[in-house]
Amino acid sequence: MTPAVLCLLLPETALAQCAMCRDAVAAAPSETRQAMNYAIVGLAAAPYGIGALGAWLASPGLRTYVRAYVRARLRTFRRHAPGAKP
């Protein structure tokens, strides 16, 4: 897994805070700390989501590649699923 994915899955351990945010989080109650960590990681991930959406919309070749990849994985999954017909 990439570090970005791990940060999204575990934002409390991301350490993605500037000095000002760190001071604000240190002085805040526990619930606020957790909310701020999620918000900071979400703001850091937003540009990647926008870039992925832009690539998806602008590139028919990327869409074709991703669709073929997903279909192949689904076929493999369905073949090995419990109760699948051989």
Tab-separated table of C-alpha atoms in Angstrom:
chain	number	residue	atom	x	y	z
A	1	MET	CA	0.000	0.000	0.000
A	2	THR	CA	1.122	3.501	-0.689
A	3	PRO	CA	1.697	5.964	2.140
A	4	ALA	CA	-1.227	8.101	0.897
A	5	VAL	CA	-3.632	5.166	1.216
A	6	LEU	CA	-2.327	4.351	4.683
A	7	CYS	CA	-2.797	7.979	5.741
A	8	LEU	CA	-6.405	7.902	4.570
A	9	LEU	CA	-7.063	4.655	6.414
A	10	LEU	CA	-5.240	5.707	9.603
A	11	PRO	CA	-5.438	9.527	9.830
A	12	GLU	CA	-4.666	9.602	13.554
A	13	THR	CA	-1.141	8.357	12.790
A	14	ALA	CA	-0.567	10.428	9.653
A	15	LEU	CA	1.373	13.259	11.340
A	16	ALA	CA	0.226	15.520	8.506
A	17	GLN	CA	0.059	18.713	10.534
A	18	CYS	CA	1.824	22.029	10.275
A	19	ALA	CA	3.171	23.664	13.435
A	20	MET	CA	0.068	25.833	13.887
A	21	CYS	CA	-2.278	22.874	13.475
A	22	ARG	CA	-0.192	20.803	15.874
A	23	ASP	CA	-0.476	23.499	18.560
A	24	ALA	CA	-4.237	23.831	18.011
A	25	VAL	CA	-4.681	20.053	18.179
A	26	ALA	CA	-2.561	19.766	21.317
A	27	ALA	CA	-4.762	22.330	23.100
A	28	ALA	CA	-8.062	20.823	21.895
A	29	PRO	CA	-10.224	18.146	23.531
A	30	SER	CA	-9.915	14.553	22.288
A	31	GLU	CA	-12.971	14.651	19.983
A	32	THR	CA	-11.771	17.857	18.339
A	33	ARG	CA	-8.285	16.396	17.886
A	34	GLN	CA	-9.648	13.396	16.042
A	35	ALA	CA	-11.900	15.554	13.847
A	36	MET	CA	-9.016	17.859	12.967
A	37	ASN	CA	-6.776	14.926	12.026
A	38	TYR	CA	-9.452	13.581	9.660
A	39	ALA	CA	-9.987	17.038	8.169
A	40	ILE	CA	-6.270	17.634	7.595
A	41	VAL	CA	-5.784	14.288	5.868
A	42	GLY	CA	-8.936	14.853	3.801
A	43	LEU	CA	-7.669	18.250	2.661
A	44	ALA	CA	-4.317	16.722	1.751
A	45	ALA	CA	-6.001	13.965	-0.312
A	46	ALA	CA	-8.393	16.268	-2.190
A	47	PRO	CA	-5.928	17.331	-4.939
A	48	TYR	CA	-5.236	13.674	-5.763
A	49	GLY	CA	-8.964	12.988	-6.115
A	50	ILE	CA	-9.398	16.001	-8.385
A	51	GLY	CA	-6.413	14.908	-10.478
A	52	ALA	CA	-7.764	11.354	-10.782
A	53	LEU	CA	-11.179	12.671	-11.835
A	54	GLY	CA	-9.563	14.959	-14.403
A	55	ALA	CA	-7.502	12.079	-15.817
A	56	TRP	CA	-10.610	9.885	-15.943
A	57	LEU	CA	-12.637	12.510	-17.807
A	58	ALA	CA	-9.852	13.563	-20.182
A	59	SER	CA	-8.451	10.170	-21.139
A	60	PRO	CA	-10.592	7.603	-22.965
A	61	GLY	CA	-7.579	5.262	-22.981
A	62	LEU	CA	-7.407	5.329	-19.178
A	63	ARG	CA	-11.130	4.576	-18.897
A	64	THR	CA	-10.787	1.635	-21.296
A	65	TYR	CA	-7.781	0.273	-19.383
A	66	VAL	CA	-9.445	0.573	-15.976
A	67	ARG	CA	-12.706	-0.994	-17.165
A	68	ALA	CA	-10.863	-3.951	-18.742
A	69	TYR	CA	-8.808	-4.428	-15.574
A	70	VAL	CA	-11.888	-4.379	-13.326
A	71	ARG	CA	-13.798	-6.772	-15.596
A	72	ALA	CA	-10.889	-9.228	-15.590
A	73	ARG	CA	-10.634	-9.119	-11.793
A	74	LEU	CA	-14.395	-9.594	-11.417
A	75	ARG	CA	-14.324	-12.621	-13.734
A	76	THR	CA	-11.511	-14.147	-11.681
A	77	PHE	CA	-13.336	-13.405	-8.438
A	78	ARG	CA	-16.583	-14.892	-9.703
A	79	ARG	CA	-14.832	-18.063	-10.880
A	80	HIS	CA	-13.287	-18.621	-7.454
A	81	ALA	CA	-16.314	-17.579	-5.414
A	82	PRO	CA	-17.923	-20.245	-3.231
A	83	GLY	CA	-20.759	-21.974	-5.089
A	84	ALA	CA	-19.534	-20.858	-8.537
A	85	LYS	CA	-20.234	-23.160	-11.447
A	86	PRO	CA	-17.074	-24.588	-13.029
